[in-house]
Amino acid sequence: MPVTSSRPVCILGLGLIGGSLLRRLAGERPAFGYNRSTATVNAAVADGYDASSDLPQTLTRAAETDAVIVLATPVTVLGPIVDAVVEHAPDCLLTDVVSVKEQVARIVAHHHPDARYVGGHPMAGTAHSGWAATDPSLFENAMWMVTTHDDTEADDWLAVADIARAAGSYVVPAAEDAHDRAAAAISHNPHVTAAVTAAVGAGESRLPLRLAAGSFRDGTRVAGTAPELQRAMLEANSVALLNTLSETIDRLVAARDRLRDHGDVAALIEAGHRARTAYEEVAAGEVEPIVGVTIGDDGWAQELRRQAHLARVWVG
Amino acid sequence: MPVTSSRPVCILGLGLIGGSLLRRLAGERPAFGYNRSTATVNAAVADGYDASSDLPQTLTRAAETDAVIVLATPVTVLGPIVDAVVEHAPDCLLTDVVSVKEQVARIVAHHHPDARYVGGHPMAGTAHSGWAATDPSLFENAMWMVTTHDDTEADDWLAVADIARAAGSYVVPAAEDAHDRAAAAISHNPHVTAAVTAAVGAGESRLPLRLAAGSFRDGTRVAGTAPELQRAMLEANSVALLNTLSETIDRLVAARDRLRDHGDVAALIEAGHRARTAYEEVAAGEVEPIVGVTIGDDGWAQELRRQAHLARVWVG
């Protein structure tokens, strides 16, 4: 099967991520979607998109057109969705846009042992959710992690990476566990610290909130995300999050003891500044492409992962 | 002395805050400044502002014109600056734009027991510093805390509040300790959590930083502020910060234990969401003015503070 941008895409779940992807890909290639809620489907159809609340029918259509199926539902309802895929579209290539990769891979393997599955995770989002918040430019220049194992099929990997590229994103190849540790460090732990910063800040009266300026506003922004969405994301990655959360606590306890006993917060503030500076260098610098790899050649997956650890991305 | 917008202002220290204030007030009223660094003074003069590196001369001029003196240096060098005020301009009304109010009040009282002093703190800033970062619109619609005690002189309070209003800010009346607790909760603690979030995020390779998206970018923004500026601000408010930091640790430990033992982070995420929602209501709502108070009438200071705890501001 040649990988071309005309390959259909079937998106299951039309919330912020799935809905934005449907908006982005429709017009460039056949793209259709399913959502359980008829209100969401009606809104999508009213906006001119091809959406249905009939899962078997949608999956049958995916099977007939050899569409790539994108799992875009909350992880909590993924099992029954994959069961339906087994029944109606067992041969279709599967990917997903759910945040935690080890858990999704386990669910897919459990419900669909023969699945052709290559995981994905676009690092994009807003504090809003649902079809009303969807935006076709959500993925523009975002990093889109694509699971890259030594036994990943090259054509399947290319088909999934091609979706990420078509959405405007760069492809970051990674193993599932490395992705989940990274996601805990730079996405899930920041949600925890935003929550605690907000909770501590809302003090004894409305005076503190009235005085709050940029540091509080930016530092607590993601605490505004719907709690159930945050919980689903964080609790699905609990092992990696426990590690980053414990490291966070250890560093804060050391800083508190140092401040109490010696009056300074130098070590923590300087470590934070170094880390932020490193981030700004990566974020502001040119996006460096992975070079010298032909997908499918001997050792291609290993070499992609190696270069990704240097902050390089696959651009095709 | 009538409070009018033509009263001169003498700003000691032309970094981000003092320099931005000079830019804002110059043209509206006589405004001149001092900075220890001739490079900063030359830059300010080249931009058309009235600045000098001669502290005695600047203060003598303040005394001759009955200027309000704005202390805008780092808190660490405030003592010698106030000594010079005692020598050259002992009768001038003093205010400041340094973040921590109990400490500044102690320094002023120690070095200048007879000072007419009304503290101030504009809740505005950026991650940048120095004259090059100054911006006359920095204070636009910001909250500017003005110390409001039962024994504060009404005319002095009005003169300081008038500077905040002239800079484009709203006036938040507060006692020094209430301000410092609030500043720890909504400014200093967010710097600590930003630092730890950044430090934990910069993990085992450059891969996590490449994957970092909005939650990490916004949550760690203030970790990019120069470490010495962060330290000066945080360490000056160590007592209040120790309390908020300990509360932060307690809440994170409870969340970590709950996640480990029961697999959920509900309590923390929901508390954070409630707090952020309350903040957004305050920030997005109309700014409510303090009403029914004439400055100088019996109990005016107490009534200003009472209404400030309802998130109201003084607008003159």
PDB file of C-alpha atoms in Angstrom, chain B residues 149-150 152 154 292-304:
ATOM      1  CA  HIS B 149      -2.723  51.817  58.024  1.00  0.00           C
ATOM      2  CA  ASP B 150      -4.985  53.413  60.567  1.00  0.00           C
ATOM      3  CA  THR B 152      -1.475  56.737  57.542  1.00  0.00           C
ATOM      4  CA  ALA B 154      -4.532  61.014  54.276  1.00  0.00           C
ATOM      5  CA  GLY B 292     -18.603  55.503  49.957  1.00  0.00           C
ATOM      6  CA  VAL B 293     -15.236  56.474  51.418  1.00  0.00           C
ATOM      7  CA  THR B 294     -13.759  59.977  51.615  1.00  0.00           C
ATOM      8  CA  ILE B 295     -10.023  59.760  52.281  1.00  0.00           C
ATOM      9  CA  GLY B 296      -9.337  61.405  55.650  1.00  0.00           C
ATOM     10  CA  ASP B 297     -12.779  60.862  57.152  1.00  0.00           C
ATOM     11  CA  ASP B 298     -13.046  58.837  60.340  1.00  0.00           C
ATOM     12  CA  GLY B 299     -12.172  55.186  59.714  1.00  0.00           C
ATOM     13  CA  TRP B 300     -11.274  55.750  56.039  1.00  0.00           C
ATOM     14  CA  ALA B 301      -8.238  53.431  56.099  1.00  0.00           C
ATOM     15  CA  GLN B 302     -10.108  50.582  57.757  1.00  0.00           C
ATOM     16  CA  GLU B 303     -12.983  50.900  55.292  1.00  0.00           C
ATOM     17  CA  LEU B 304     -10.588  50.904  52.312  1.00  0.00           C
TER      18      LEU B 304
END
